[in-house]
Amino acid sequence: MSSAGRLISRGICTRCTCTGQRRAFASAPLNKLHHSKLTFSQLTRTGTAPHALARPWRQYTSAASVDQTTAGFKATIGLELHVQLLAAQKLFSAASAKWNEPPNTNVNVADAGFPGALPQLNPECVQLAARAILALNGQIQQRSAFDRKHYFYADQPLGYQITQQHHPIGRGGYVDLGSLDGLEYVKRIGIHQLQLEQDTAKSIHGVYPGHVLVDLNRAGVALIEIVSKPDVDTADEAVMYVRKMQNLLRHIGVSNCNMEEGSLRCDVNVSVYRDGEDRLSGTRCELKNLNSLKVIRGAVNAEISRQIAVVQRGDNVEQETRGYDAQSDTTFVTRTKEAAPDYRYMPEPD
């Protein structure tokens, strides 16, 4: 690696006196940065260079996006990002947060759901969540509280997830997209809320026929869920939003945001409406566990096309959770979408 590359990888600029500055991207006037002559490889070698967001992103042209406009339909899209925090220990236990070590080695009685084991909040996770909401121009709430979200899967040893449905740690904020992100116009995407929550365990299929193995190393690892407002209109905007979030959260040291290892997971809510109608008038479907930018674009465009076809046939779009098959470029039903009462939210008593 060249000397300039080594300096860039340490977060030091070689062309000015901003040595060691760790500015959040959201506070920098990106269109005026004087570091833009640094090479693409220098800026992106580590993902933590101070001005990684300043590089131009590709211009995207989506055939599905064009089709929905000419057909007289538009889409309403909201995103939920599940981000694994760079904390040394889990959210409510002293067990190590290193989930990719030998199975069931980083787990204690609280993570495994043993009766009588009480959770204890990790302050490092609270600090990282607060840092994230401030970088997103949001507000830390003076009062936040945890809730139990009940659902039953083999990878959920407690029988519920501890989350922050009603009183999250952060509300408000926004992300701006523009020419430096590959967009020909300026678009502001609002943040509804940012909440702390536990991750689930990992289910392992295919080792023993007819059996599913469970690794509890990931159970209880701290996540933040960043819920956007339904301000996104196209798959291209959704991809640019996720990409910008990745760079921002990496830069401020909240998460490594590696989608390939599950440190950043994306759920997308999609609905369509006729041009001239209320943008929230459509029935939304949730696309779960989209694990790459390419998959996000393909899934959103496929779901938009599917919903338009359903409406044009005169049928109603059903509210449901769907997956995406990249090989056939189609979405498929995984389950009927639960509403809030189905999860039986209640205040976390412990």
CSV table of C-alpha atoms in Angstrom, one decimal:
chain,number,residue,atom,x,y,z
A,1,MET,CA,0.0,0.0,0.0
A,2,SER,CA,1.3,3.5,-0.9
A,3,SER,CA,2.0,6.1,1.8
A,4,ALA,CA,-1.1,8.0,0.8
A,5,GLY,CA,-3.1,4.8,1.0
A,6,ARG,CA,-1.9,4.1,4.5
A,7,LEU,CA,-2.7,7.6,5.6
A,8,ILE,CA,-6.2,7.4,4.1
A,9,SER,CA,-6.8,4.1,5.8
A,10,ARG,CA,-6.1,5.8,9.2
A,11,GLY,CA,-8.6,8.5,8.5
A,12,ILE,CA,-5.9,11.2,7.7
A,13,CYS,CA,-6.1,13.5,4.7
A,14,THR,CA,-3.0,14.0,2.7
A,15,ARG,CA,-4.0,17.3,1.1
A,16,CYS,CA,-5.0,19.5,4.0
A,17,THR,CA,-4.7,20.0,7.7
A,18,CYS,CA,-7.8,18.0,8.8
A,19,THR,CA,-5.6,15.3,10.4
A,20,GLY,CA,-7.5,13.0,12.6
A,21,GLN,CA,-10.9,14.7,12.2
A,22,ARG,CA,-13.8,12.3,12.5
A,23,ARG,CA,-16.7,14.2,11.1
A,24,ALA,CA,-20.0,12.6,10.5
A,25,PHE,CA,-20.8,12.7,6.8
A,26,ALA,CA,-24.2,14.3,7.6
A,27,SER,CA,-22.5,17.5,8.8
A,28,ALA,CA,-20.1,17.9,5.9
A,29,PRO,CA,-21.0,20.0,2.8
A,30,LEU,CA,-20.1,17.1,0.4
A,31,ASN,CA,-20.5,19.1,-2.8
A,32,LYS,CA,-17.7,21.5,-1.6
A,33,LEU,CA,-15.2,19.0,-0.2
A,34,HIS,CA,-11.7,19.8,-1.4
A,35,HIS,CA,-10.6,16.2,-1.2
A,36,SER,CA,-12.4,15.0,-4.3
A,37,LYS,CA,-9.2,14.6,-6.3
A,38,LEU,CA,-8.2,11.5,-4.2
A,39,THR,CA,-8.5,8.4,-6.2
A,40,PHE,CA,-11.5,6.0,-6.0
A,41,SER,CA,-9.3,3.2,-4.6
A,42,GLN,CA,-7.9,5.4,-1.9
A,43,LEU,CA,-11.3,6.5,-0.8
A,44,THR,CA,-12.9,3.1,-0.7
A,45,ARG,CA,-10.0,0.8,0.5
A,46,THR,CA,-11.2,0.6,4.1
A,47,GLY,CA,-14.7,2.0,4.0
A,48,THR,CA,-13.7,4.4,6.9
A,49,ALA,CA,-12.0,7.2,5.0
A,50,PRO,CA,-13.3,10.6,6.1
A,51,HIS,CA,-14.7,11.4,2.7
A,52,ALA,CA,-15.8,8.1,1.3
A,53,LEU,CA,-19.2,9.4,0.5
A,54,ALA,CA,-17.7,12.1,-1.7
A,55,ARG,CA,-17.1,9.8,-4.5
A,56,PRO,CA,-19.7,9.8,-7.3
A,57,TRP,CA,-22.0,6.8,-7.4
A,58,ARG,CA,-23.3,5.2,-10.6
A,59,GLN,CA,-26.3,6.6,-12.3
A,60,TYR,CA,-29.1,4.1,-12.3
A,61,THR,CA,-31.8,3.6,-14.9
A,62,SER,CA,-34.4,1.2,-13.9
A,63,ALA,CA,-36.7,-0.2,-16.6
A,64,ALA,CA,-39.3,-1.1,-13.9
A,65,SER,CA,-39.3,2.4,-12.6
A,66,VAL,CA,-40.0,3.8,-16.1
A,67,ASP,CA,-42.7,1.2,-16.6
A,68,GLN,CA,-44.6,2.2,-13.4
A,69,THR,CA,-44.6,5.8,-14.4
A,70,THR,CA,-45.9,5.2,-18.0
A,71,ALA,CA,-48.6,2.9,-16.6
A,72,GLY,CA,-49.9,5.7,-14.4
A,73,PHE,CA,-48.7,4.1,-11.1
A,74,LYS,CA,-46.2,5.2,-8.5
A,75,ALA,CA,-44.7,3.4,-5.6
A,76,THR,CA,-44.4,4.2,-1.9
A,77,ILE,CA,-41.3,2.6,-0.2
A,78,GLY,CA,-40.1,2.5,3.4
A,79,LEU,CA,-37.0,0.7,4.7
A,80,GLU,CA,-36.1,-0.9,7.9
A,81,LEU,CA,-32.4,-1.4,8.5
A,82,HIS,CA,-31.2,-3.9,11.2
A,83,VAL,CA,-27.7,-2.9,12.1
A,84,GLN,CA,-25.4,-4.9,14.3
A,85,LEU,CA,-23.5,-2.7,16.7
A,86,LEU,CA,-19.7,-2.8,17.2
A,87,ALA,CA,-20.1,-3.5,21.0
A,88,ALA,CA,-17.8,-5.9,22.7
A,89,GLN,CA,-20.7,-7.6,24.7
A,90,LYS,CA,-24.3,-8.3,24.0
A,91,LEU,CA,-27.2,-6.0,24.7
A,92,PHE,CA,-28.4,-7.5,27.9
A,93,SER,CA,-25.6,-9.9,29.0
A,94,ALA,CA,-21.8,-10.0,29.6
A,95,ALA,CA,-21.3,-12.7,26.9
A,96,SER,CA,-19.1,-11.8,24.0
A,97,ALA,CA,-20.8,-10.3,20.9
A,98,LYS,CA,-18.5,-12.3,18.6
A,99,TRP,CA,-21.2,-14.4,16.9
A,100,ASN,CA,-18.9,-16.1,14.3
A,101,GLU,CA,-16.9,-18.2,16.7
A,102,PRO,CA,-17.5,-22.0,17.4
A,103,PRO,CA,-21.3,-22.6,17.9
A,104,ASN,CA,-22.8,-21.9,21.3
A,105,THR,CA,-19.6,-20.7,22.9
A,106,ASN,CA,-20.6,-17.1,23.4
A,107,VAL,CA,-23.8,-17.5,25.3
A,108,ASN,CA,-25.0,-17.3,28.9
A,109,VAL,CA,-28.2,-18.1,30.8
A,110,ALA,CA,-29.8,-14.7,29.9
A,111,ASP,CA,-29.2,-15.3,26.2
A,112,ALA,CA,-30.5,-18.9,26.4
A,113,GLY,CA,-33.7,-17.8,28.1
A,114,PHE,CA,-33.2,-19.7,31.4
A,115,PRO,CA,-35.9,-19.0,33.9
A,116,GLY,CA,-35.0,-16.4,36.5
A,117,ALA,CA,-32.1,-14.9,34.4
A,118,LEU,CA,-32.5,-11.1,34.4
A,119,PRO,CA,-31.2,-8.8,31.6
A,120,GLN,CA,-28.8,-6.1,32.4
A,121,LEU,CA,-28.4,-3.2,29.9
A,122,ASN,CA,-25.0,-2.7,28.2
A,123,PRO,CA,-24.2,1.1,28.3
A,124,GLU,CA,-21.9,0.8,25.4
A,125,CYS,CA,-24.8,-0.1,23.2
A,126,VAL,CA,-26.8,2.9,24.4
A,127,GLN,CA,-23.8,5.2,23.5
A,128,LEU,CA,-23.5,3.7,20.0
A,129,ALA,CA,-27.2,4.1,19.4
A,130,ALA,CA,-27.1,7.7,20.6
A,131,ARG,CA,-24.2,8.4,18.3
A,132,ALA,CA,-26.1,7.0,15.3
A,133,ILE,CA,-29.3,9.1,15.8
A,134,LEU,CA,-27.2,12.3,16.2
A,135,ALA,CA,-25.3,11.6,13.0
A,136,LEU,CA,-28.7,11.2,11.3
A,137,ASN,CA,-29.8,14.7,12.5
A,138,GLY,CA,-32.3,13.2,14.9
A,139,GLN,CA,-33.1,13.7,18.5
A,140,ILE,CA,-32.2,11.5,21.5
A,141,GLN,CA,-35.4,10.9,23.5
A,142,GLN,CA,-35.4,12.0,27.2
A,143,ARG,CA,-37.3,8.9,28.0
A,144,SER,CA,-36.9,5.5,26.3
A,145,ALA,CA,-38.1,2.1,27.4
A,146,PHE,CA,-38.1,-1.5,26.2
A,147,ASP,CA,-41.0,-3.7,25.1
A,148,ARG,CA,-41.5,-7.4,24.6
A,149,LYS,CA,-42.4,-8.5,21.1
A,150,HIS,CA,-43.8,-12.0,21.2
A,151,TYR,CA,-43.3,-14.5,18.4
A,152,PHE,CA,-42.2,-18.1,18.5
A,153,TYR,CA,-39.4,-19.5,16.4
A,154,ALA,CA,-36.6,-22.0,17.2
A,155,ASP,CA,-34.0,-19.2,17.0
A,156,GLN,CA,-35.8,-17.1,19.6
A,157,PRO,CA,-35.0,-18.8,22.9
A,158,LEU,CA,-36.9,-16.3,25.1
A,159,GLY,CA,-40.1,-16.6,23.1
A,160,TYR,CA,-40.1,-12.9,22.6
A,161,GLN,CA,-37.7,-10.2,21.4
A,162,ILE,CA,-36.8,-7.2,23.6
A,163,THR,CA,-37.2,-4.1,21.5
A,164,GLN,CA,-38.4,-0.5,21.7
A,165,GLN,CA,-41.7,-0.3,19.8
A,166,HIS,CA,-43.3,2.6,21.7
A,167,HIS,CA,-40.5,4.5,23.3
A,168,PRO,CA,-37.3,4.3,21.1
A,169,ILE,CA,-34.0,5.9,22.0
A,170,GLY,CA,-34.2,8.2,18.9
A,171,ARG,CA,-36.7,9.9,16.7
A,172,GLY,CA,-36.6,12.1,13.7
A,173,GLY,CA,-33.7,12.9,11.4
A,174,TYR,CA,-33.1,12.5,7.7
A,175,VAL,CA,-30.7,11.5,5.0
A,176,ASP,CA,-30.2,13.7,1.9
A,177,LEU,CA,-29.5,12.1,-1.5
A,178,GLY,CA,-28.1,14.1,-4.4
A,179,SER,CA,-25.7,14.2,-7.3
A,180,LEU,CA,-22.8,12.8,-5.3
A,181,ASP,CA,-24.9,9.7,-4.6
A,182,GLY,CA,-25.8,9.3,-8.3
A,183,LEU,CA,-29.2,11.0,-8.2
A,184,GLU,CA,-30.0,13.8,-10.7
A,185,TYR,CA,-32.2,15.6,-8.1
A,186,VAL,CA,-32.1,16.2,-4.4
A,187,LYS,CA,-34.2,13.9,-2.2
A,188,ARG,CA,-34.6,14.0,1.5
A,189,ILE,CA,-35.6,10.7,3.2
A,190,GLY,CA,-36.9,11.1,6.7
A,191,ILE,CA,-36.2,8.9,9.7
A,192,HIS,CA,-39.2,7.8,11.7
A,193,GLN,CA,-37.3,6.3,14.7
A,194,LEU,CA,-34.2,4.4,15.8
A,195,GLN,CA,-34.6,1.7,18.3
A,196,LEU,CA,-32.4,-0.8,20.2
A,197,GLU,CA,-33.2,-4.4,20.1
A,198,GLN,CA,-31.9,-8.0,20.4
A,199,ASP,CA,-30.8,-10.1,17.5
A,200,THR,CA,-32.0,-13.7,17.2
A,201,ALA,CA,-30.0,-16.9,17.2
A,202,LYS,CA,-28.9,-18.5,13.9
A,203,SER,CA,-30.8,-21.4,12.4
A,204,ILE,CA,-28.6,-23.9,10.4
A,205,HIS,CA,-30.3,-26.0,7.8
A,206,GLY,CA,-29.1,-29.0,5.8
A,207,VAL,CA,-26.5,-30.5,8.1
A,208,TYR,CA,-28.8,-33.3,9.3
A,209,PRO,CA,-31.8,-34.2,7.1
A,210,GLY,CA,-35.0,-33.3,8.8
A,211,HIS,CA,-33.3,-31.3,11.5
A,212,VAL,CA,-32.5,-27.7,12.1
A,213,LEU,CA,-29.5,-26.8,14.3
A,214,VAL,CA,-29.5,-23.6,16.4
A,215,ASP,CA,-26.4,-21.5,17.2
A,216,LEU,CA,-27.0,-19.2,20.2
A,217,ASN,CA,-23.8,-17.1,19.7
A,218,ARG,CA,-25.9,-14.4,17.9
A,219,ALA,CA,-28.8,-14.5,20.3
A,220,GLY,CA,-28.9,-11.2,22.2
A,221,VAL,CA,-26.3,-9.4,20.1
A,222,ALA,CA,-27.2,-5.7,20.1
A,223,LEU,CA,-28.9,-4.2,17.0
A,224,ILE,CA,-30.3,-0.8,16.1
A,225,GLU,CA,-33.3,-0.8,13.8
A,226,ILE,CA,-33.5,2.4,11.7
A,227,VAL,CA,-37.0,2.9,10.4
A,228,SER,CA,-37.4,5.4,7.5
A,229,LYS,CA,-40.5,7.3,6.6
A,230,PRO,CA,-42.3,6.2,3.4
A,231,ASP,CA,-40.5,8.8,1.4
A,232,VAL,CA,-38.7,6.6,-1.1
A,233,ASP,CA,-40.2,6.4,-4.6
A,234,THR,CA,-38.0,4.0,-6.6
A,235,ALA,CA,-35.7,1.1,-6.2
A,236,ASP,CA,-32.8,3.3,-7.2
A,237,GLU,CA,-33.4,5.7,-4.3
A,238,ALA,CA,-33.7,2.7,-1.9
A,239,VAL,CA,-30.3,1.4,-3.0
A,240,MET,CA,-28.7,4.8,-2.7
A,241,TYR,CA,-30.2,5.3,0.8
A,242,VAL,CA,-28.8,2.0,2.0
A,243,ARG,CA,-25.4,2.7,0.5
A,244,LYS,CA,-25.2,6.1,2.2
A,245,MET,CA,-26.3,4.6,5.5
A,246,GLN,CA,-23.5,2.0,5.2
A,247,ASN,CA,-20.9,4.6,4.7
A,248,LEU,CA,-22.2,6.9,7.5
A,249,LEU,CA,-22.5,4.2,10.1
A,250,ARG,CA,-19.0,2.8,9.3
A,251,HIS,CA,-17.4,6.2,9.5
A,252,ILE,CA,-18.8,7.0,12.9
A,253,GLY,CA,-17.8,3.5,14.3
A,254,VAL,CA,-21.3,2.2,15.0
A,255,SER,CA,-21.2,-0.9,12.8
A,256,ASN,CA,-19.1,-2.5,10.0
A,257,CYS,CA,-22.4,-2.8,8.0
A,258,ASN,CA,-21.2,-5.9,6.1
A,259,MET,CA,-24.3,-7.2,4.4
A,260,GLU,CA,-22.6,-10.4,3.3
A,261,GLU,CA,-22.2,-11.4,7.0
A,262,GLY,CA,-25.5,-10.1,8.2
A,263,SER,CA,-24.2,-7.0,10.1
A,264,LEU,CA,-26.7,-5.0,8.0
A,265,ARG,CA,-30.0,-6.6,7.0
A,266,CYS,CA,-32.7,-4.8,5.1
A,267,ASP,CA,-36.5,-5.1,5.1
A,268,VAL,CA,-38.5,-3.1,2.5
A,269,ASN,CA,-42.2,-2.1,2.6
A,270,VAL,CA,-43.6,-1.5,-0.8
A,271,SER,CA,-47.0,-0.4,-2.0
A,272,VAL,CA,-48.3,1.2,-5.3
A,273,TYR,CA,-51.0,3.8,-6.0
A,274,ARG,CA,-52.4,5.4,-9.1
A,275,ASP,CA,-51.0,8.8,-10.1
A,276,GLY,CA,-53.1,11.5,-8.3
A,277,GLU,CA,-54.1,9.4,-5.4
A,278,ASP,CA,-52.8,9.5,-1.8
A,279,ARG,CA,-49.3,8.0,-1.7
A,280,LEU,CA,-50.3,6.0,1.4
A,281,SER,CA,-53.5,4.6,-0.2
A,282,GLY,CA,-51.9,1.3,-1.4
A,283,THR,CA,-51.6,-1.9,0.6
A,284,ARG,CA,-48.0,-2.5,1.6
A,285,CYS,CA,-46.1,-5.8,1.4
A,286,GLU,CA,-42.9,-6.4,3.3
A,287,LEU,CA,-39.8,-7.8,1.6
A,288,LYS,CA,-37.7,-9.6,4.2
A,289,ASN,CA,-34.0,-10.2,4.6
A,290,LEU,CA,-32.6,-8.5,1.5
A,291,ASN,CA,-28.8,-9.0,1.9
A,292,SER,CA,-27.2,-7.0,-1.0
A,293,LEU,CA,-27.8,-3.8,-2.9
A,294,LYS,CA,-28.4,-5.8,-6.1
A,295,VAL,CA,-31.0,-7.9,-4.4
A,296,ILE,CA,-32.7,-4.8,-2.9
A,297,ARG,CA,-33.0,-3.3,-6.4
A,298,GLY,CA,-34.3,-6.5,-8.0
A,299,ALA,CA,-36.8,-7.3,-5.2
A,300,VAL,CA,-38.3,-3.8,-5.1
A,301,ASN,CA,-38.7,-3.5,-8.9
A,302,ALA,CA,-40.2,-7.0,-9.0
A,303,GLU,CA,-42.7,-6.3,-6.3
A,304,ILE,CA,-43.7,-3.0,-7.8
A,305,SER,CA,-44.4,-4.8,-11.1
A,306,ARG,CA,-46.3,-7.5,-9.4
A,307,GLN,CA,-48.5,-5.1,-7.4
A,308,ILE,CA,-49.3,-3.0,-10.5
A,309,ALA,CA,-50.3,-6.2,-12.4
A,310,VAL,CA,-52.6,-7.2,-9.5
A,311,VAL,CA,-54.3,-3.8,-9.5
A,312,GLN,CA,-54.7,-3.8,-13.3
A,313,ARG,CA,-56.5,-7.1,-13.1
A,314,GLY,CA,-59.0,-5.6,-10.7
A,315,ASP,CA,-57.8,-7.6,-7.7
A,316,ASN,CA,-56.7,-6.4,-4.3
A,317,VAL,CA,-53.2,-6.5,-3.1
A,318,GLU,CA,-53.0,-8.6,0.1
A,319,GLN,CA,-50.9,-7.5,3.1
A,320,GLU,CA,-48.2,-10.1,3.5
A,321,THR,CA,-44.5,-10.8,3.9
A,322,ARG,CA,-42.7,-11.9,0.8
A,323,GLY,CA,-39.3,-13.1,-0.2
A,324,TYR,CA,-37.3,-12.6,-3.4
A,325,ASP,CA,-36.0,-15.2,-5.9
A,326,ALA,CA,-33.2,-13.6,-7.8
A,327,GLN,CA,-33.0,-16.4,-10.3
A,328,SER,CA,-36.6,-15.9,-11.5
A,329,ASP,CA,-36.7,-12.2,-10.6
A,330,THR,CA,-40.0,-12.7,-8.7
A,331,THR,CA,-41.3,-12.3,-5.2
A,332,PHE,CA,-43.1,-15.0,-3.3
A,333,VAL,CA,-45.3,-15.3,-0.2
A,334,THR,CA,-43.7,-16.4,3.0
A,335,ARG,CA,-46.5,-15.6,5.4
A,336,THR,CA,-49.5,-13.4,6.0
A,337,LYS,CA,-48.2,-10.1,7.5
A,338,GLU,CA,-48.7,-9.8,11.2
A,339,ALA,CA,-50.2,-6.6,12.7
A,340,ALA,CA,-49.1,-5.1,15.9
A,341,PRO,CA,-51.8,-6.9,18.0
A,342,ASP,CA,-50.4,-10.3,16.8
A,343,TYR,CA,-47.1,-9.6,18.5
A,344,ARG,CA,-48.8,-8.8,21.8
A,345,TYR,CA,-46.4,-6.0,22.7
A,346,MET,CA,-46.1,-5.4,26.4
A,347,PRO,CA,-43.7,-3.3,28.5
A,348,GLU,CA,-40.5,-5.2,29.4
A,349,PRO,CA,-41.0,-5.8,33.2
A,350,ASP,CA,-37.3,-6.7,33.9
